[in-house]
Short mmCIF file of C-alpha atoms in Angstrom, two decimals:
data_model
loop_
_atom_site.label_atom_id
_atom_site.label_comp_id
_atom_site.label_asym_id
_atom_site.label_seq_id
_atom_site.Cartn_x
_atom_site.Cartn_y
_atom_site.Cartn_z
CA UNK A 23 0.00 0.00 0.00
CA UNK A 24 1.02 3.64 -0.41
CA UNK A 25 1.41 5.97 2.55
CA UNK A 26 2.29 9.65 2.99
CA UNK A 27 5.11 9.20 5.49
CA UNK A 28 7.10 11.80 7.37
CA UNK A 29 10.69 11.08 6.34
CA UNK A 30 12.17 14.32 7.65
CA UNK A 31 10.88 16.50 10.50
CA UNK A 32 11.47 19.81 8.76
CA UNK A 33 7.98 20.75 7.61
CA UNK A 34 5.83 19.96 4.56
CA UNK A 35 8.85 19.10 2.39
CA UNK A 36 9.45 16.19 4.75
CA UNK A 37 6.44 14.24 3.41
CA UNK A 38 7.25 11.37 1.04
CA UNK A 39 5.00 8.84 -0.67
CA UNK A 40 6.32 5.40 0.27
CA UNK A 41 5.28 1.80 -0.28
CA UNK A 42 4.63 -0.22 2.86
CA UNK A 43 3.30 -3.73 3.48
CA UNK A 44 -0.45 -3.87 3.88
CA UNK A 45 -1.10 -4.75 7.53
CA UNK A 46 -3.23 -7.69 8.61
CA UNK A 47 -5.72 -7.24 11.43
CA UNK A 48 -4.94 -9.07 14.64
CA UNK A 49 -7.38 -9.97 17.39
CA UNK A 50 -9.93 -7.17 17.92
CA UNK A 51 -8.48 -5.17 15.04
CA UNK A 52 -9.98 -4.07 11.74
CA UNK A 53 -8.40 -3.21 8.38
CA UNK A 54 -10.00 -0.11 6.85
CA UNK A 55 -9.60 1.09 3.27
CA UNK A 56 -9.09 4.78 3.94
CA UNK A 57 -11.30 7.07 1.88
CA UNK A 58 -10.58 10.24 3.84
CA UNK A 59 -8.22 11.42 6.59
CA UNK A 60 -8.32 14.98 7.90
CA UNK A 61 -5.08 16.61 8.98
CA UNK A 62 -4.64 18.62 12.17
CA UNK A 63 -2.23 20.99 13.86
CA UNK A 64 -1.15 17.95 15.91
CA UNK A 65 0.18 16.32 12.72
CA UNK A 66 1.90 19.52 11.62
CA UNK A 67 3.68 19.88 14.96
CA UNK A 68 5.09 16.38 14.48
CA UNK A 69 6.12 17.19 10.91
CA UNK A 70 7.88 20.37 12.07
CA UNK A 71 9.78 18.49 14.78
CA UNK A 72 7.77 20.24 17.51
CA UNK A 73 6.34 17.19 19.27
CA UNK A 74 7.76 15.06 22.06
CA UNK A 75 5.88 12.06 20.63
CA UNK A 76 8.05 11.53 17.54
CA UNK A 77 11.72 12.07 16.79
CA UNK A 78 14.07 11.07 13.98
CA UNK A 79 14.44 7.55 15.38
CA UNK A 80 10.76 6.95 14.54
CA UNK A 81 11.07 7.81 10.85
CA UNK A 82 9.48 7.08 8.49
CA UNK A 83 6.37 7.95 10.49
CA UNK A 84 2.80 7.81 9.18
CA UNK A 85 0.56 10.26 10.98
CA UNK A 86 -3.15 10.89 10.51
CA UNK A 87 -5.72 10.58 13.32
CA UNK A 88 -9.03 11.19 11.59
CA UNK A 89 -9.76 8.07 9.55
CA UNK A 90 -12.95 7.33 7.64
CA UNK A 91 -13.43 4.59 5.08
CA UNK A 92 -14.72 1.10 4.39
CA UNK A 93 -13.99 -2.03 6.41
CA UNK A 94 -11.95 -4.45 4.30
CA UNK A 95 -11.18 -7.21 6.81
CA UNK A 96 -11.75 -7.99 10.47
CA UNK A 97 -9.70 -9.86 13.05
CA UNK A 98 -10.74 -12.53 15.49
CA UNK A 99 -13.39 -11.57 18.08
CA UNK A 100 -14.62 -8.53 16.13
CA UNK A 101 -18.42 -8.35 16.25
CA UNK A 102 -19.33 -4.65 16.03
CA UNK A 103 -18.44 -4.17 12.35
CA UNK A 104 -18.16 -6.33 9.25
CA UNK A 105 -16.54 -6.01 5.81
CA UNK A 106 -18.25 -3.38 3.69
CA UNK A 107 -19.30 -1.15 6.59
CA UNK A 108 -18.58 2.55 6.19
CA UNK A 109 -16.92 3.74 9.40
CA UNK A 110 -15.19 6.60 11.18
CA UNK A 111 -12.51 6.10 13.81
CA UNK A 112 -12.44 7.65 17.25
CA UNK A 113 -8.64 8.14 17.54
CA UNK A 114 -8.55 7.94 21.35
CA UNK A 115 -6.26 5.25 22.73
CA UNK A 116 -6.68 4.38 26.40
CA UNK A 117 -5.31 1.76 28.77
CA UNK A 118 -8.72 0.55 29.95
CA UNK A 119 -7.43 -0.22 33.45
CA UNK A 120 -6.67 3.07 35.28
CA UNK A 121 -9.22 4.66 37.61
CA UNK A 122 -10.18 7.21 34.94
CA UNK A 123 -10.89 4.52 32.37
CA UNK A 124 -13.02 2.75 34.97
CA UNK A 125 -14.87 5.86 36.13
CA UNK A 126 -14.74 7.97 32.95
CA UNK A 127 -14.62 10.05 30.97
CA UNK A 128 -12.14 8.12 28.84
CA UNK A 129 -10.06 11.13 27.78
CA UNK A 130 -8.87 11.45 31.40
CA UNK A 131 -6.97 8.15 31.01
CA UNK A 132 -3.58 8.29 32.75
CA UNK A 133 -2.02 6.74 29.62
CA UNK A 134 -4.11 8.62 27.06
CA UNK A 135 -2.71 8.59 23.56
CA UNK A 136 -3.88 8.95 19.97
CA UNK A 137 -3.99 6.70 16.92
CA UNK A 138 -1.64 7.52 14.04
CA UNK A 139 -1.54 5.90 10.61
CA UNK A 140 -4.46 7.32 8.62
CA UNK A 141 -2.39 9.02 5.90
CA UNK A 142 -2.26 5.81 3.91
CA UNK A 143 -4.40 3.71 1.59
CA UNK A 144 -5.28 1.31 4.41
CA UNK A 145 -5.22 1.55 8.19
CA UNK A 146 -5.30 -1.10 10.90
CA UNK A 147 -7.34 0.13 13.88
CA UNK A 148 -8.99 -1.05 17.08
CA UNK A 149 -12.43 -2.40 16.31
CA UNK A 150 -14.09 -0.95 19.38
CA UNK A 151 -13.10 2.58 18.33
CA UNK A 152 -15.09 2.43 15.09
CA UNK A 153 -18.48 4.04 14.55
CA UNK A 154 -20.64 2.82 11.66
CA UNK A 155 -21.77 5.73 9.48
CA UNK A 156 -25.38 6.36 8.46
CA UNK A 157 -26.00 6.42 4.71
CA UNK A 158 -26.41 10.21 4.74
CA UNK A 159 -22.95 10.93 6.19
CA UNK A 160 -20.10 10.85 3.68
CA UNK A 161 -16.62 9.70 4.59
CA UNK A 162 -15.04 13.10 3.84
CA UNK A 163 -17.54 14.76 6.19
CA UNK A 164 -16.95 12.06 8.78
CA UNK A 165 -13.16 12.46 8.64
CA UNK A 166 -13.56 16.11 9.64
CA UNK A 167 -15.25 15.20 12.93
CA UNK A 168 -12.92 13.24 15.24
CA UNK A 169 -10.31 15.81 16.26
CA UNK A 170 -11.58 19.34 15.53
CA UNK A 171 -15.31 18.88 16.03
CA UNK A 172 -15.01 16.37 18.88
CA UNK A 173 -12.58 18.69 20.65
CA UNK A 174 -14.81 21.74 20.19
CA UNK A 175 -17.93 19.87 21.26
CA UNK A 176 -16.25 18.57 24.41
CA UNK A 177 -15.02 22.09 25.23
CA UNK A 178 -18.54 23.46 24.82
CA UNK A 179 -19.75 20.79 27.20
CA UNK A 180 -16.99 21.67 29.69
CA UNK A 181 -17.99 25.34 29.71
CA UNK A 182 -21.66 24.34 29.91
CA UNK A 183 -22.62 26.38 26.84
CA UNK A 184 -26.35 26.58 26.29
CA UNK A 185 -29.14 28.64 24.75
CA UNK A 186 -28.55 32.41 24.71
CA UNK A 187 -24.98 32.11 26.07
CA UNK A 188 -22.27 34.12 24.33
CA UNK A 189 -19.16 32.09 23.48
CA UNK A 190 -15.86 33.70 22.46
CA UNK A 191 -13.73 31.83 19.91
CA UNK A 192 -10.39 33.55 19.24
CA UNK A 193 -8.73 32.52 16.00
CA UNK A 194 -12.05 31.23 14.77
CA UNK A 195 -11.06 30.23 11.23
CA UNK A 196 -9.03 27.10 12.06
CA UNK A 197 -10.43 23.61 12.49
CA UNK A 198 -11.40 23.86 16.17
CA UNK A 199 -12.46 27.48 15.77
CA UNK A 200 -14.87 26.83 12.89
CA UNK A 201 -16.21 23.78 14.69
CA UNK A 202 -16.74 25.82 17.85
CA UNK A 203 -18.73 28.47 15.99
CA UNK A 204 -20.93 25.91 14.23
CA UNK A 205 -21.55 23.79 17.31
CA UNK A 206 -22.25 26.78 19.55
CA UNK A 207 -25.07 27.56 17.14
CA UNK A 208 -26.32 23.97 17.28
CA UNK A 209 -26.52 24.33 21.08
CA UNK A 210 -28.46 27.58 20.77
CA UNK A 211 -25.57 29.78 21.91
CA UNK A 212 -24.28 32.93 20.21
CA UNK A 213 -20.66 33.36 19.15
CA UNK A 214 -18.03 36.05 18.76
CA UNK A 215 -14.95 35.17 16.73
CA UNK A 216 -11.76 36.79 15.53
CA UNK A 217 -9.53 36.64 12.48
CA UNK A 218 -7.07 38.87 10.66
CA UNK A 219 -8.96 38.23 7.41
CA UNK A 220 -12.25 39.93 6.53
CA UNK A 221 -12.89 37.34 3.81
CA UNK A 222 -12.51 34.50 6.32
CA UNK A 223 -14.87 36.25 8.75
CA UNK A 224 -17.44 36.66 5.97
CA UNK A 225 -17.28 32.93 5.42
CA UNK A 226 -17.64 32.30 9.15
CA UNK A 227 -20.68 34.55 9.30
CA UNK A 228 -22.28 32.37 6.62
CA UNK A 229 -21.70 29.44 9.00
CA UNK A 230 -23.44 31.17 11.89
CA UNK A 231 -20.91 33.52 13.53
CA UNK A 232 -22.89 36.25 15.29
CA UNK A 233 -20.16 38.82 16.03
CA UNK A 234 -17.04 39.13 13.86
CA UNK A 235 -13.91 40.99 15.01
CA UNK A 236 -11.22 41.61 12.39
CA UNK A 237 -8.19 41.82 14.62
CA UNK A 238 -5.52 39.73 16.35
CA UNK A 239 -4.37 42.25 18.97
CA UNK A 240 -5.66 41.17 22.41
CA UNK A 241 -6.21 44.76 23.60
CA UNK A 242 -8.22 45.70 20.52
CA UNK A 243 -10.23 42.48 20.76
CA UNK A 244 -10.99 43.16 24.42
CA UNK A 245 -12.30 46.62 23.55
CA UNK A 246 -14.46 45.22 20.74
CA UNK A 247 -16.01 42.58 23.00
CA UNK A 248 -16.64 45.22 25.68
CA UNK A 249 -18.89 46.95 23.13
CA UNK A 250 -20.92 43.73 22.88
CA UNK A 251 -21.13 42.26 26.40
CA UNK A 252 -19.06 40.03 28.69
CA UNK A 253 -18.98 36.47 27.40
CA UNK A 254 -20.27 33.40 29.21
CA UNK A 255 -17.60 31.03 27.89
CA UNK A 256 -14.35 30.92 25.93
CA UNK A 257 -13.00 28.22 23.62
CA UNK A 258 -9.25 28.88 23.83
CA UNK A 259 -7.30 26.72 21.38
CA UNK A 260 -4.48 29.27 21.09
CA UNK A 261 -2.97 29.68 24.56
CA UNK A 262 -0.27 32.35 24.91
CA UNK A 263 -1.63 35.87 25.38
CA UNK A 264 -5.14 34.71 24.54
CA UNK A 265 -5.53 33.09 27.96
CA UNK A 266 -5.46 36.42 29.77
CA UNK A 267 -7.65 37.88 27.03
CA UNK A 268 -10.16 35.12 27.68
CA UNK A 269 -10.19 35.99 31.38
CA UNK A 270 -10.54 39.69 30.59
CA UNK A 271 -13.69 39.23 28.51
CA UNK A 272 -15.36 36.60 30.72
CA UNK A 273 -18.29 37.60 32.90
CA UNK A 274 -18.18 36.84 36.60
CA UNK A 275 -18.35 33.05 37.12
CA UNK A 276 -17.57 32.55 33.43
CA UNK A 277 -15.73 29.50 32.11
CA UNK A 278 -12.83 29.09 29.69
CA UNK A 279 -11.74 25.76 28.22
CA UNK A 280 -8.15 25.53 26.93
CA UNK A 281 -7.12 22.83 24.45
CA UNK A 282 -4.10 24.14 22.54
CA UNK A 283 -0.91 26.19 22.35
CA UNK A 284 -0.78 27.53 18.79
CA UNK A 285 -0.06 31.07 20.07
CA UNK A 286 2.24 29.94 22.87
CA UNK A 287 2.83 27.15 25.35
CA UNK A 288 2.82 29.43 28.39
CA UNK A 289 0.46 32.17 29.57
CA UNK A 290 0.70 34.90 32.18
CA UNK A 291 -2.61 35.59 33.94
CA UNK A 292 -3.97 38.07 36.45
CA UNK A 293 -4.57 35.90 39.52
CA UNK A 294 -6.78 38.44 41.40
CA UNK A 295 -9.05 38.73 38.36
CA UNK A 296 -9.35 34.94 38.36
CA UNK A 297 -10.41 34.50 41.96
CA UNK A 298 -12.24 37.79 42.54
CA UNK A 299 -14.31 37.16 39.43
CA UNK A 300 -14.97 33.50 40.33
CA UNK A 301 -13.78 32.61 36.84
CA UNK A 302 -12.78 29.12 35.79
CA UNK A 303 -9.99 27.86 33.50
CA UNK A 304 -10.57 24.27 32.39
CA UNK A 305 -8.11 22.04 30.56
CA UNK A 306 -9.65 19.94 27.79
CA UNK A 307 -8.11 17.30 25.52
CA UNK A 308 -9.98 15.79 22.56
CA UNK A 309 -13.36 14.36 23.62
CA UNK A 310 -15.03 11.02 24.17
CA UNK A 311 -16.30 8.38 21.79
CA UNK A 312 -19.82 9.27 22.96
CA UNK A 313 -19.12 12.85 21.84
CA UNK A 314 -18.15 11.59 18.38
CA UNK A 315 -21.24 9.39 18.16
CA UNK A 316 -23.37 12.43 19.03
CA UNK A 317 -21.68 14.48 16.29
CA UNK A 318 -22.31 11.78 13.69
CA UNK A 319 -25.98 11.77 14.73
CA UNK A 320 -26.17 15.56 14.47
CA UNK A 321 -24.73 15.50 10.94
CA UNK A 322 -27.16 12.70 10.04
CA UNK A 323 -30.03 14.85 11.37
CA UNK A 324 -28.91 17.85 9.33
CA UNK A 325 -28.07 19.98 12.40
CA UNK A 326 -24.78 21.05 10.80
CA UNK A 327 -22.40 20.14 7.99
CA UNK A 328 -18.67 19.93 8.74
CA UNK A 329 -16.84 22.70 6.90
CA UNK A 330 -14.32 21.27 4.43
CA UNK A 331 -11.98 23.83 2.92
CA UNK A 332 -10.34 21.50 0.40
CA UNK A 333 -9.53 17.86 -0.29
CA UNK A 334 -6.13 16.59 -1.43
CA UNK A 335 -4.95 13.36 -3.02
CA UNK A 336 -2.44 11.25 -1.08
CA UNK A 337 0.39 12.53 -3.29
CA UNK A 338 -0.63 16.11 -2.39
CA UNK A 339 -0.33 15.57 1.38
CA UNK A 340 2.70 17.86 1.60
CA UNK A 341 0.72 20.62 -0.11
CA UNK A 342 -2.08 20.15 2.42
CA UNK A 343 0.37 20.77 5.25
CA UNK A 344 1.76 23.80 3.43
CA UNK A 345 -1.77 25.25 3.28
CA UNK A 346 -2.20 24.60 7.01
CA UNK A 347 1.17 26.15 7.78
CA UNK A 348 0.31 29.23 5.70
CA UNK A 349 -3.10 29.54 7.42
CA UNK A 350 -4.83 29.73 4.05
CA UNK A 351 -7.86 27.66 4.96
CA UNK A 352 -11.20 28.01 6.71
CA UNK A 353 -12.30 24.68 8.11
CA UNK A 354 -10.78 21.26 7.54
CA UNK A 355 -8.19 20.00 5.08
CA UNK A 356 -8.80 16.38 4.13
CA UNK A 357 -6.57 13.86 2.34
CA UNK A 358 -8.47 11.35 0.21
CA UNK A 359 -6.20 8.36 -0.50
#
């Protein structure tokens, strides 16, 4: 089979198309013919050499978390899917034995990890992490869901977003940002989002963004939100200076979920503002398989359609990462092997 492997951790030019043996499913595993695999900032960090998970000793490395396709073969003891089923993978990998696996939710697992291997023509995955797709949900749409939309949905749950709430999404044109805007609307909440691009904000407004702010400067954004009203919740996938900004714009007893570090791995915050305002900062990683099942059902019901910016062939995987690196896109970039 062909795979888009990382052969050098220097950025998009480090992607090479290689031939690898087609795996065979072992006990409780399934072989999936990959029809679509979305890429994420997580993959790009690995490709740029900015991840503790992978180093040069692991090369060639096939990344790709968000797998959707058709079951080709199943291993022993697999009963939840059969050959021919259209499926999407929940990329969570858990130990199944720690107290958090026993008590839930699963993404608290002490040994939590993520599946990699979707940027290939076939992928061997754990059977119990597969969700069978309804006829109305395409595999490209499904591949957009596991990381960006599952992460955003779980964050919205963590901040208890509901009808009439105002949710702030800084950097709203990336995968998690777009998902947050769309899903806030599904939950009946209103959204305020930022971008440096008016054209990208126009596109976001067509997806349901209620308040658009064309700026990236935290002080200017704070002033713009002050003209609207304090927000009930924040989806912070950027980190850095945007953590204090999130606190600044939160109402008293407001909640901010943090899932990323695109703008910086450390943040300085005003501690008195945190405790005097009874504000909450909540860490959030990915989501749960139940979250993903809910998202598939919502797409099936027509509640929203995952925003796909562009699809790429397997041989164009490097170009897909270049587009992500250049921040050209709005929504998801999907490789279709």
